[in-house]
Each structure stands twice: as structure tokens, then as C-alpha cells.
């Protein structure tokens, strides 16, 4: 079926390499005996993603993307392998969607005349208050 990224973009299952590994950290027998953590690898360069998606992902300076253009995700937050698998796939989808999201263009604005006037008045008021704290002449 494939992993759905957006309305027109899906990643075939054979492009995503999932392997079960033993989770790290505390957890007792469950951690020591079972391979519940999931290691996900996704090669951006050889994938069937549109060229725009590939360029944006490769340009992304993210700790999950290696210098060779491979996304490596380790999911071990849940006790079951299936939940960790779903979490790893969800993080891959989130990473791709984050990389292809357009940043809103910032338009420079100037403060209004009233805002400037208020700012200057408050500075004058503050200065007068500080002057009153000085030594008193007799």
C-alpha cells in the first residue's frame, strides 16, 4: 500500500527498511529478552519521492538525516514493537512534511506615529523619575 505523505505523494513499503532491535534503558525482562525498538532507514536519493521533496529533504540540516542522504529513525518509546513501528513511520512523515512546508514571507513594517510618540513620552517620564532620585541642593 505505502506510506501516505500528502494527497498526491506516497512512499512504497519496499523503500523503507524497518528492523527490530533491542531497546536501551530500563525495562526489566521486556527490554532484556524482546526486540521491541524499531530502526527505520529511508534513502532519500534512491526514493520515488518527487524531485522537489528530495531537494528540500537533502537541504534540511536535521539530526535524523545523514550526510549520505539517509533518514535514520530509532523508535523505542513504547513497550510493543507495533507501536514503535507506527511511531517511527509517523516521525518520518512529520519530517518530510516539515521539510516541504513553506515559510511565510515576513514583511517589514514600521511602527505607527502614535506608537513612536508613546515610546518617547515614556522615555521622558522615566528620565524625569531618575533625575528626581539625584542629590538635593539646599
C-alpha positions in Angstrom: 0.0 0.0 0.0 2.6 2.6 1.0 3.1 5.4 3.4 0.9 8.4 2.6 2.7 11.8 2.9 0.2 14.1 1.3 -2.7 13.9 -1.1 -0.6 13.0 -4.2 2.6 11.6 -2.6 3.1 8.1 -1.1 6.2 6.1 -0.4 6.1 2.4 -1.3 6.7 0.0 1.6 9.8 -1.5 -0.1 11.7 1.8 0.1 11.5 1.9 3.9 13.8 -0.5 5.8 12.4 -1.5 9.2 14.4 -3.7 11.6 13.6 -4.7 15.1 16.4 -4.1 17.7 16.6 -4.3 21.4 15.6 -1.2 23.2 18.0 0.6 25.5 17.5 1.7 29.1 15.4 0.3 32.0 12.6 -2.0 31.4 13.5 -5.3 33.1 12.8 -8.6 31.3 10.9 -7.0 28.5 13.9 -5.0 27.4 16.4 -7.8 28.0 14.5 -10.5 26.1 12.5 -8.9 23.3 13.4 -6.7 20.3 10.8 -4.0 20.7 12.6 -1.0 19.4 12.4 -0.2 15.6 15.3 1.1 13.5 14.0 2.8 10.3 16.1 3.7 7.3 15.0 5.6 4.3 17.3 6.6 1.5 16.2 9.9 0.1 18.3 9.8 -3.1 17.0 6.5 -4.4 13.4 7.0 -3.3 10.4 7.6 -5.6 9.6 11.0 -3.9 9.2 13.9 -6.3 12.4 15.9 -7.0 11.1 18.9 -5.0 10.7 16.7 -1.9 14.2 15.2 -2.3 15.9 18.6 -2.7 14.1 20.0 0.4 15.0 16.9 2.5 18.6 16.9 1.4 19.0 20.6 2.1 17.4 20.2 5.5 20.0 20.4 8.3 18.4 17.8 10.6 20.0 15.3 13.0 17.9 12.5 11.5 19.3 12.9 8.0 22.9 11.7 7.5 25.4 13.3 5.1 24.8 10.4 2.6 21.1 11.4 2.4 19.7 8.6 4.6 17.0 9.2 7.2 17.7 7.1 10.3 15.0 7.0 13.0 15.1 4.9 16.2 11.8 4.5 18.0 11.8 2.9 21.4 9.4 4.8 23.5 6.7 2.1 23.6 6.7 -1.4 25.0 5.3 -3.0 21.9 7.1 -3.4 18.6 4.0 -2.4 16.6 3.5 0.9 18.5 7.2 1.7 17.9 6.8 0.9 14.2 3.9 3.3 13.9 5.8 6.0 15.9 8.8 5.6 13.6 6.7 5.9 10.4 4.8 8.9 11.9 8.1 10.7 12.6 9.2 10.0 9.0 6.0 11.5 7.7 6.4 14.5 10.0 10.0 15.1 8.9 9.0 15.1 5.2 6.1 17.4 5.8 8.2 19.7 7.8 10.8 19.9 5.1 8.3 20.7 2.4 6.3 23.3 4.4 6.8 26.8 3.0 7.8 29.5 5.5 5.5 32.5 5.5 7.3 35.6 4.0 7.9 38.2 6.6 7.0 41.8 5.5 8.8 44.6 7.3 6.5 47.0 9.0 7.2 50.4 10.6 5.8 51.5 14.0 2.9 54.0 13.8 3.3 57.6 14.7 1.2 57.1 17.8 3.5 54.2 18.9 6.6 56.3 18.4 5.1 59.2 20.4 4.1 56.9 23.3 7.6 55.4 23.4 9.3 58.8 23.5 6.9 60.1 26.2 7.6 57.0 28.4 11.3 57.6 28.0 11.0 61.2 29.0 8.8 60.2 32.0 11.4 57.6 33.0 14.2 60.1 32.7 12.4 62.6 34.9 11.8 59.9 37.6 15.6 59.1 37.6 16.5 62.8 37.8 14.4 63.2 40.9 16.5 60.4 42.6 19.6 62.6 42.5 21.1 64.7 45.3 19.1 67.6 46.6 20.7 71.0 46.6 20.0 73.4 49.5 
